[in-house]
């Protein structure tokens, strides 16, 4: 059963990074086929109606994803951005991006080369994030290794999602440990 795509990273580029899940263990590839790429682009709001992806597009998407991941990781650890990855992002962003168009009262996206334009838009998003003050707020969830932008007011967000994801599981685990500790103390088995 395919997992649903999540868009909680705070950046389309980082949401692309998160299409490869559980990077610290047995990875979960969410972009297995060109159809998966089309589905993700559609869910992200980056798909020109009727656009189709090829195997080469899928490979390019994964290449772009990993370049963004390495740049985000470099930012988090305080090393310089990898020059080859920045060249790749600059090259992808230099292509014509998706453009909005109003048709019959509905906003739609257009492009001569729709998949390439979606990649251009994603690369531009990554470069904008990496070049902004928010680059200091790129984080990685310690649970699932999802990359995200910490947009919390204090700037101390740690988990991918505190309400439903790893943060919630960590809170539940901590609460259960406290409850187990208080139960053993109340039974006289504690220190």
mmCIF file of C-alpha atoms in Angstrom:
data_model
loop_
_atom_site.group_PDB
_atom_site.id
_atom_site.type_symbol
_atom_site.label_atom_id
_atom_site.label_comp_id
_atom_site.label_asym_id
_atom_site.label_seq_id
_atom_site.Cartn_x
_atom_site.Cartn_y
_atom_site.Cartn_z
ATOM 1 C CA UNK A 1 0.000 0.000 0.000
ATOM 2 C CA UNK A 2 1.399 3.394 -1.018
ATOM 3 C CA UNK A 3 1.939 5.944 1.712
ATOM 4 C CA UNK A 4 0.288 9.315 1.330
ATOM 5 C CA UNK A 5 2.514 12.288 0.691
ATOM 6 C CA UNK A 6 2.998 14.735 3.540
ATOM 7 C CA UNK A 7 3.482 18.441 3.031
ATOM 8 C CA UNK A 8 4.506 19.640 6.482
ATOM 9 C CA UNK A 9 8.117 20.635 5.843
ATOM 10 C CA UNK A 10 7.387 24.345 5.348
ATOM 11 C CA UNK A 11 8.978 24.403 1.884
ATOM 12 C CA UNK A 12 8.086 22.617 -1.345
ATOM 13 C CA UNK A 13 11.767 21.815 -1.858
ATOM 14 C CA UNK A 14 12.019 20.174 1.573
ATOM 15 C CA UNK A 15 8.756 18.322 0.960
ATOM 16 C CA UNK A 16 10.478 16.866 -2.112
ATOM 17 C CA UNK A 17 13.419 15.833 0.097
ATOM 18 C CA UNK A 18 10.959 14.050 2.362
ATOM 19 C CA UNK A 19 9.734 11.794 -0.446
ATOM 20 C CA UNK A 20 12.580 9.536 0.668
ATOM 21 C CA UNK A 21 11.529 8.547 4.153
ATOM 22 C CA UNK A 22 13.373 7.038 7.093
ATOM 23 C CA UNK A 23 16.817 8.025 5.867
ATOM 24 C CA UNK A 24 18.444 6.683 9.039
ATOM 25 C CA UNK A 25 17.183 3.140 8.603
ATOM 26 C CA UNK A 26 15.445 1.131 5.929
ATOM 27 C CA UNK A 27 14.454 3.908 3.554
ATOM 28 C CA UNK A 28 10.975 4.369 2.151
ATOM 29 C CA UNK A 29 10.983 5.547 -1.468
ATOM 30 C CA UNK A 30 7.774 7.400 -2.272
ATOM 31 C CA UNK A 31 8.820 8.227 -5.846
ATOM 32 C CA UNK A 32 9.137 4.730 -7.255
ATOM 33 C CA UNK A 33 7.597 5.360 -10.675
ATOM 34 C CA UNK A 34 7.007 8.271 -13.045
ATOM 35 C CA UNK A 35 3.350 8.020 -12.005
ATOM 36 C CA UNK A 36 4.365 8.581 -8.369
ATOM 37 C CA UNK A 37 6.230 11.712 -9.451
ATOM 38 C CA UNK A 38 3.154 13.007 -11.279
ATOM 39 C CA UNK A 39 1.013 12.233 -8.214
ATOM 40 C CA UNK A 40 3.454 14.068 -5.914
ATOM 41 C CA UNK A 41 3.672 17.098 -8.205
ATOM 42 C CA UNK A 42 -0.128 17.176 -8.360
ATOM 43 C CA UNK A 43 -0.466 16.942 -4.578
ATOM 44 C CA UNK A 44 2.158 19.701 -4.228
ATOM 45 C CA UNK A 45 0.225 21.972 -6.589
ATOM 46 C CA UNK A 46 3.075 21.922 -9.123
ATOM 47 C CA UNK A 47 1.471 19.986 -11.962
ATOM 48 C CA UNK A 48 0.302 21.316 -15.287
ATOM 49 C CA UNK A 49 -2.938 19.518 -16.144
ATOM 50 C CA UNK A 50 -2.261 16.565 -18.424
ATOM 51 C CA UNK A 51 1.486 16.498 -17.759
ATOM 52 C CA UNK A 52 3.190 13.133 -17.875
ATOM 53 C CA UNK A 53 6.573 12.139 -16.485
ATOM 54 C CA UNK A 54 9.163 9.814 -17.953
ATOM 55 C CA UNK A 55 11.721 7.563 -16.290
ATOM 56 C CA UNK A 56 14.341 10.262 -17.042
ATOM 57 C CA UNK A 57 12.140 12.814 -15.215
ATOM 58 C CA UNK A 58 11.973 10.492 -12.220
ATOM 59 C CA UNK A 59 15.764 10.185 -12.161
ATOM 60 C CA UNK A 60 16.090 13.973 -12.422
ATOM 61 C CA UNK A 61 13.606 14.467 -9.565
ATOM 62 C CA UNK A 62 15.589 12.121 -7.336
ATOM 63 C CA UNK A 63 18.849 13.854 -8.303
ATOM 64 C CA UNK A 64 17.339 17.237 -7.464
ATOM 65 C CA UNK A 65 15.951 15.847 -4.206
ATOM 66 C CA UNK A 66 19.347 14.559 -3.083
ATOM 67 C CA UNK A 67 21.103 17.822 -3.994
ATOM 68 C CA UNK A 68 18.590 19.724 -1.860
ATOM 69 C CA UNK A 69 19.059 17.198 0.957
ATOM 70 C CA UNK A 70 22.846 17.581 0.913
ATOM 71 C CA UNK A 71 22.539 21.390 0.901
ATOM 72 C CA UNK A 72 20.094 21.289 3.815
ATOM 73 C CA UNK A 73 22.329 18.915 5.743
ATOM 74 C CA UNK A 74 25.369 21.128 5.079
ATOM 75 C CA UNK A 75 23.435 24.111 6.358
ATOM 76 C CA UNK A 76 22.466 22.282 9.546
ATOM 77 C CA UNK A 77 26.008 21.192 10.359
ATOM 78 C CA UNK A 78 27.511 24.552 9.397
ATOM 79 C CA UNK A 79 29.686 23.478 6.499
ATOM 80 C CA UNK A 80 29.706 25.250 3.180
ATOM 81 C CA UNK A 81 27.087 24.408 0.605
ATOM 82 C CA UNK A 82 28.330 21.714 -1.801
ATOM 83 C CA UNK A 83 29.411 23.547 -4.990
ATOM 84 C CA UNK A 84 28.262 20.762 -7.336
ATOM 85 C CA UNK A 85 24.805 20.744 -5.749
ATOM 86 C CA UNK A 86 24.522 24.519 -5.938
ATOM 87 C CA UNK A 87 25.464 24.339 -9.633
ATOM 88 C CA UNK A 88 22.740 21.737 -10.146
ATOM 89 C CA UNK A 89 20.157 23.878 -8.325
ATOM 90 C CA UNK A 90 21.209 27.003 -10.239
ATOM 91 C CA UNK A 91 20.955 25.144 -13.530
ATOM 92 C CA UNK A 92 17.509 23.726 -12.736
ATOM 93 C CA UNK A 93 16.247 27.103 -11.487
ATOM 94 C CA UNK A 94 17.441 28.853 -14.654
ATOM 95 C CA UNK A 95 14.879 26.992 -16.781
ATOM 96 C CA UNK A 96 11.451 28.555 -17.347
ATOM 97 C CA UNK A 97 9.290 27.977 -14.235
ATOM 98 C CA UNK A 98 5.617 27.191 -13.946
ATOM 99 C CA UNK A 99 3.453 30.215 -14.706
ATOM 100 C CA UNK A 100 -0.062 30.875 -13.413
ATOM 101 C CA UNK A 101 -2.823 31.411 -15.943
ATOM 102 C CA UNK A 102 -6.502 32.206 -15.407
ATOM 103 C CA UNK A 103 -8.775 30.056 -17.570
ATOM 104 C CA UNK A 104 -12.549 30.130 -17.326
ATOM 105 C CA UNK A 105 -12.295 31.718 -13.889
ATOM 106 C CA UNK A 106 -9.902 29.066 -12.570
ATOM 107 C CA UNK A 107 -6.235 29.457 -11.808
ATOM 108 C CA UNK A 108 -4.083 26.860 -13.523
ATOM 109 C CA UNK A 109 -0.397 26.373 -14.212
ATOM 110 C CA UNK A 110 1.140 26.399 -17.651
ATOM 111 C CA UNK A 111 4.546 25.584 -19.123
ATOM 112 C CA UNK A 112 5.925 24.419 -22.442
ATOM 113 C CA UNK A 113 7.876 21.723 -20.580
ATOM 114 C CA UNK A 114 5.741 21.109 -17.484
ATOM 115 C CA UNK A 115 7.925 18.633 -15.564
ATOM 116 C CA UNK A 116 11.079 20.659 -16.233
ATOM 117 C CA UNK A 117 9.191 23.792 -15.144
ATOM 118 C CA UNK A 118 8.126 22.088 -11.902
ATOM 119 C CA UNK A 119 11.774 21.213 -11.212
ATOM 120 C CA UNK A 120 12.742 24.825 -11.931
ATOM 121 C CA UNK A 121 10.155 25.995 -9.402
ATOM 122 C CA UNK A 122 11.409 23.504 -6.793
ATOM 123 C CA UNK A 123 15.056 24.459 -7.353
ATOM 124 C CA UNK A 124 14.173 28.149 -7.033
ATOM 125 C CA UNK A 125 12.351 27.386 -3.774
ATOM 126 C CA UNK A 126 15.434 25.569 -2.453
ATOM 127 C CA UNK A 127 17.774 28.406 -3.442
ATOM 128 C CA UNK A 128 15.465 30.997 -1.903
ATOM 129 C CA UNK A 129 15.378 29.047 1.374
ATOM 130 C CA UNK A 130 19.133 28.454 1.420
ATOM 131 C CA UNK A 131 19.792 32.134 0.718
ATOM 132 C CA UNK A 132 17.339 33.497 3.280
ATOM 133 C CA UNK A 133 17.550 34.007 7.026
ATOM 134 C CA UNK A 134 15.415 30.883 7.388
ATOM 135 C CA UNK A 135 18.355 28.697 6.345
ATOM 136 C CA UNK A 136 19.386 28.713 10.021
ATOM 137 C CA UNK A 137 16.058 27.074 10.817
ATOM 138 C CA UNK A 138 16.403 24.027 8.615
ATOM 139 C CA UNK A 139 16.027 21.046 10.933
ATOM 140 C CA UNK A 140 15.882 17.266 10.807
ATOM 141 C CA UNK A 141 13.458 15.278 12.921
ATOM 142 C CA UNK A 142 15.403 12.965 15.254
ATOM 143 C CA UNK A 143 12.705 10.332 14.864
ATOM 144 C CA UNK A 144 12.039 9.918 11.151
ATOM 145 C CA UNK A 145 14.851 12.118 9.719
ATOM 146 C CA UNK A 146 12.345 14.333 7.886
ATOM 147 C CA UNK A 147 13.840 17.699 6.921
ATOM 148 C CA UNK A 148 11.772 20.807 7.653
ATOM 149 C CA UNK A 149 11.913 24.554 8.236
ATOM 150 C CA UNK A 150 11.320 25.526 11.840
ATOM 151 C CA UNK A 151 8.839 28.375 11.562
ATOM 152 C CA UNK A 152 7.890 28.276 15.239
ATOM 153 C CA UNK A 153 8.108 31.594 16.995
ATOM 154 C CA UNK A 154 10.873 30.617 19.435
ATOM 155 C CA UNK A 155 12.735 28.626 16.768
ATOM 156 C CA UNK A 156 13.131 25.502 18.891
ATOM 157 C CA UNK A 157 10.965 23.014 16.992
ATOM 158 C CA UNK A 158 12.575 19.601 17.110
ATOM 159 C CA UNK A 159 10.086 17.149 15.623
ATOM 160 C CA UNK A 160 8.484 16.755 12.191
ATOM 161 C CA UNK A 161 5.070 17.148 13.804
ATOM 162 C CA UNK A 162 4.328 17.500 17.468
ATOM 163 C CA UNK A 163 0.615 16.855 17.045
ATOM 164 C CA UNK A 164 0.577 13.676 14.968
ATOM 165 C CA UNK A 165 4.099 12.602 14.060
ATOM 166 C CA UNK A 166 7.303 11.793 15.881
ATOM 167 C CA UNK A 167 6.832 14.568 18.440
ATOM 168 C CA UNK A 168 3.528 13.085 19.509
ATOM 169 C CA UNK A 169 5.068 9.613 19.778
ATOM 170 C CA UNK A 170 7.948 11.009 21.865
ATOM 171 C CA UNK A 171 5.501 12.790 24.184
ATOM 172 C CA UNK A 172 3.467 9.598 24.614
ATOM 173 C CA UNK A 173 6.604 7.553 25.316
ATOM 174 C CA UNK A 174 7.775 10.103 27.891
ATOM 175 C CA UNK A 175 4.347 10.206 29.540
ATOM 176 C CA UNK A 176 4.192 6.403 29.727
ATOM 177 C CA UNK A 177 7.671 6.295 31.263
ATOM 178 C CA UNK A 178 6.645 8.885 33.885
ATOM 179 C CA UNK A 179 3.443 6.956 34.620
ATOM 180 C CA UNK A 180 5.334 3.674 34.934
ATOM 181 C CA UNK A 181 7.835 5.359 37.259
ATOM 182 C CA UNK A 182 5.117 6.854 39.449
ATOM 183 C CA UNK A 183 3.298 3.501 39.617
ATOM 184 C CA UNK A 184 6.435 1.677 40.769
ATOM 185 C CA UNK A 185 7.067 4.373 43.405
ATOM 186 C CA UNK A 186 3.462 4.184 44.658
ATOM 187 C CA UNK A 187 3.768 0.390 44.997
ATOM 188 C CA UNK A 188 6.905 0.770 47.045
ATOM 189 C CA UNK A 189 9.129 -0.777 44.398
ATOM 190 C CA UNK A 190 10.904 2.428 43.503
ATOM 191 C CA UNK A 191 13.914 4.087 45.117
#
